[in-house]
PDB file of C-alpha atoms in Angstrom:
ATOM      1  CA  GLU A 194       8.056 -13.654  -2.373  1.00 62.00           C
ATOM      2  CA  THR A 195       7.344 -16.509  -4.820  1.00 64.00           C
ATOM      3  CA  ALA A 196       4.560 -17.796  -2.913  1.00 63.00           C
ATOM      4  CA  MET A 197       2.977 -14.204  -2.760  1.00 63.00           C
ATOM      5  CA  LYS A 198       3.458 -13.934  -6.713  1.00 62.00           C
ATOM      6  CA  GLU A 199       1.664 -17.413  -7.219  1.00 61.00           C
ATOM      7  CA  GLU A 200      -1.161 -16.408  -4.811  1.00 60.00           C
ATOM      8  CA  ILE A 201      -1.601 -12.964  -6.849  1.00 61.00           C
ATOM      9  CA  ILE A 202      -1.872 -14.903 -10.155  1.00 54.00           C
ATOM     10  CA  ARG A 203      -4.082 -17.637  -8.588  1.00 57.00           C
ATOM     11  CA  LEU A 204      -6.691 -15.195  -6.998  1.00 53.00           C
ATOM     12  CA  GLY A 205      -6.201 -12.000  -9.263  1.00 60.00           C
ATOM     13  CA  SER A 206      -4.812  -8.679  -8.238  1.00 62.00           C
ATOM     14  CA  ASP A 207      -8.397  -7.349  -7.861  1.00 65.00           C
ATOM     15  CA  GLN A 208      -9.450  -9.674  -5.054  1.00 68.00           C
ATOM     16  CA  PRO A 209      -9.873  -8.482  -1.685  1.00 77.00           C
ATOM     17  CA  THR A 210      -7.854 -11.160  -0.098  1.00 77.00           C
ATOM     18  CA  THR A 211      -4.925 -10.253  -2.468  1.00 80.00           C
ATOM     19  CA  VAL A 212      -5.005  -6.744  -1.310  1.00 86.00           C
ATOM     20  CA  ILE A 213      -4.944  -7.744   2.042  1.00 87.00           C
ATOM     21  CA  ALA A 214      -2.127 -10.326   1.559  1.00 84.00           C
ATOM     22  CA  LEU A 215      -0.089  -7.863  -0.202  1.00 87.00           C
ATOM     23  CA  THR A 216      -0.490  -5.171   2.588  1.00 91.00           C
ATOM     24  CA  ASN A 217       0.729  -7.864   4.966  1.00 89.00           C
ATOM     25  CA  TYR A 218       3.399  -8.561   2.989  1.00 89.00           C
ATOM     26  CA  ALA A 219       4.473  -4.827   2.565  1.00 91.00           C
ATOM     27  CA  ALA A 220       4.156  -4.439   6.333  1.00 94.00           C
ATOM     28  CA  ALA A 221       6.295  -7.535   7.128  1.00 92.00           C
ATOM     29  CA  LEU A 222       9.124  -6.081   4.608  1.00 92.00           C
ATOM     30  CA  ALA A 223       8.879  -2.819   6.600  1.00 95.00           C
ATOM     31  CA  ARG A 224       9.240  -4.216   9.871  1.00 95.00           C
ATOM     32  CA  SER A 225      12.453  -6.284   8.589  1.00 95.00           C
ATOM     33  CA  GLY A 226      13.843  -3.188   7.222  1.00 95.00           C
ATOM     34  CA  GLN A 227      13.276  -3.618   3.376  1.00 94.00           C
ATOM     35  CA  HIS A 228      11.656  -0.139   3.092  1.00 94.00           C
ATOM     36  CA  SER A 229      12.144   0.462  -0.285  1.00 93.00           C
ATOM     37  CA  LYS A 230      10.628  -2.567  -1.251  1.00 91.00           C
ATOM     38  CA  ALA A 231       7.756  -1.843   1.150  1.00 92.00           C
ATOM     39  CA  LEU A 232       7.067   1.533  -0.181  1.00 94.00           C
ATOM     40  CA  GLU A 233       6.779   0.161  -3.958  1.00 90.00           C
ATOM     41  CA  ILE A 234       4.053  -2.472  -2.831  1.00 90.00           C
ATOM     42  CA  TYR A 235       2.169   0.222  -0.712  1.00 92.00           C
ATOM     43  CA  GLN A 236       2.339   2.681  -3.871  1.00 92.00           C
ATOM     44  CA  GLN A 237       0.925  -0.066  -6.037  1.00 89.00           C
ATOM     45  CA  ILE A 238      -1.909  -0.972  -3.725  1.00 90.00           C
ATOM     46  CA  ALA A 239      -2.886   2.676  -3.157  1.00 92.00           C
ATOM     47  CA  ASP A 240      -2.921   3.207  -7.212  1.00 90.00           C
ATOM     48  CA  LYS A 241      -4.760  -0.168  -7.680  1.00 87.00           C
ATOM     49  CA  LEU A 242      -7.438   0.843  -4.999  1.00 89.00           C
ATOM     50  CA  SER A 243      -7.731   4.447  -6.287  1.00 90.00           C
ATOM     51  CA  GLN A 244      -8.316   3.090  -9.613  1.00 88.00           C
ATOM     52  CA  LYS A 245     -10.825   0.524  -8.905  1.00 87.00           C
ATOM     53  CA  LYS A 246     -12.615   1.996  -5.633  1.00 89.00           C
ATOM     54  CA  GLY A 247     -12.329   5.616  -5.927  1.00 91.00           C
ATOM     55  CA  LEU A 248     -10.108   8.142  -4.291  1.00 90.00           C
ATOM     56  CA  ASP A 249     -12.726   8.511  -1.354  1.00 91.00           C
ATOM     57  CA  HIS A 250     -13.454   4.852  -0.664  1.00 91.00           C
ATOM     58  CA  GLN A 251     -12.317   3.543   3.097  1.00 92.00           C
ATOM     59  CA  ASP A 252     -10.032   0.915   1.736  1.00 90.00           C
ATOM     60  CA  THR A 253      -8.184   3.619  -0.558  1.00 91.00           C
ATOM     61  CA  LEU A 254      -7.885   5.889   2.261  1.00 93.00           C
ATOM     62  CA  ARG A 255      -6.409   3.309   4.482  1.00 93.00           C
ATOM     63  CA  SER A 256      -3.959   2.343   1.817  1.00 93.00           C
ATOM     64  CA  LYS A 257      -2.741   6.010   1.621  1.00 95.00           C
ATOM     65  CA  PHE A 258      -2.279   6.299   5.133  1.00 95.00           C
ATOM     66  CA  GLU A 259       0.002   3.336   5.106  1.00 94.00           C
ATOM     67  CA  LEU A 260       1.767   4.545   2.063  1.00 95.00           C
ATOM     68  CA  ALA A 261       2.197   7.990   3.920  1.00 96.00           C
ATOM     69  CA  GLY A 262       3.579   6.184   6.846  1.00 95.00           C
ATOM     70  CA  GLN A 263       6.257   4.352   4.547  1.00 96.00           C
ATOM     71  CA  LEU A 264       7.111   7.436   2.923  1.00 96.00           C
ATOM     72  CA  PHE A 265       7.755   9.218   6.259  1.00 96.00           C
ATOM     73  CA  THR A 266       9.949   6.112   7.217  1.00 94.00           C
ATOM     74  CA  VAL A 267      12.255   6.361   3.988  1.00 94.00           C
ATOM     75  CA  GLY A 268      12.839  10.121   4.659  1.00 95.00           C
ATOM     76  CA  GLN A 269      10.183  11.679   2.071  1.00 95.00           C
ATOM     77  CA  ARG A 270       8.513  13.892   4.585  1.00 95.00           C
ATOM     78  CA  THR A 271       7.357  16.244   2.339  1.00 95.00           C
ATOM     79  CA  GLN A 272       5.377  13.504   0.401  1.00 96.00           C
ATOM     80  CA  SER A 273       4.476  11.777   3.661  1.00 95.00           C
ATOM     81  CA  PHE A 274       2.778  15.167   4.947  1.00 95.00           C
ATOM     82  CA  ALA A 275       1.094  15.726   1.722  1.00 94.00           C
ATOM     83  CA  MET A 276      -0.446  12.211   1.541  1.00 92.00           C
ATOM     84  CA  HIS A 277      -1.650  12.502   5.051  1.00 91.00           C
ATOM     85  CA  GLU A 278      -3.465  15.850   4.260  1.00 92.00           C
ATOM     86  CA  GLU A 279      -5.203  14.201   1.026  1.00 87.00           C
ATOM     87  CA  VAL A 280      -6.136  11.286   3.366  1.00 89.00           C
ATOM     88  CA  TYR A 281      -7.871  13.608   6.157  1.00 88.00           C
ATOM     89  CA  GLU A 282      -9.447  15.852   3.759  1.00 81.00           C
TER      90      GLU A 282
END
């Protein structure tokens, strides 16, 4: 986690490699059972991409899809279904 924070500072949070690294980190957290922490990171990624690239950009849609999956995993089914609908509209 410390290495991830240092890399974000070094590269900047807007860099594509930072977004990829954060997505991989969130996925690793989810696989290790740290779902709340993964959800937080997925939300940050989706918010950042929505602001920077727009709601219809493929990277934004992909990040929202991943966020929707994590919402489902943590039991937030209604929010998950709503996010999936948003992605597929």
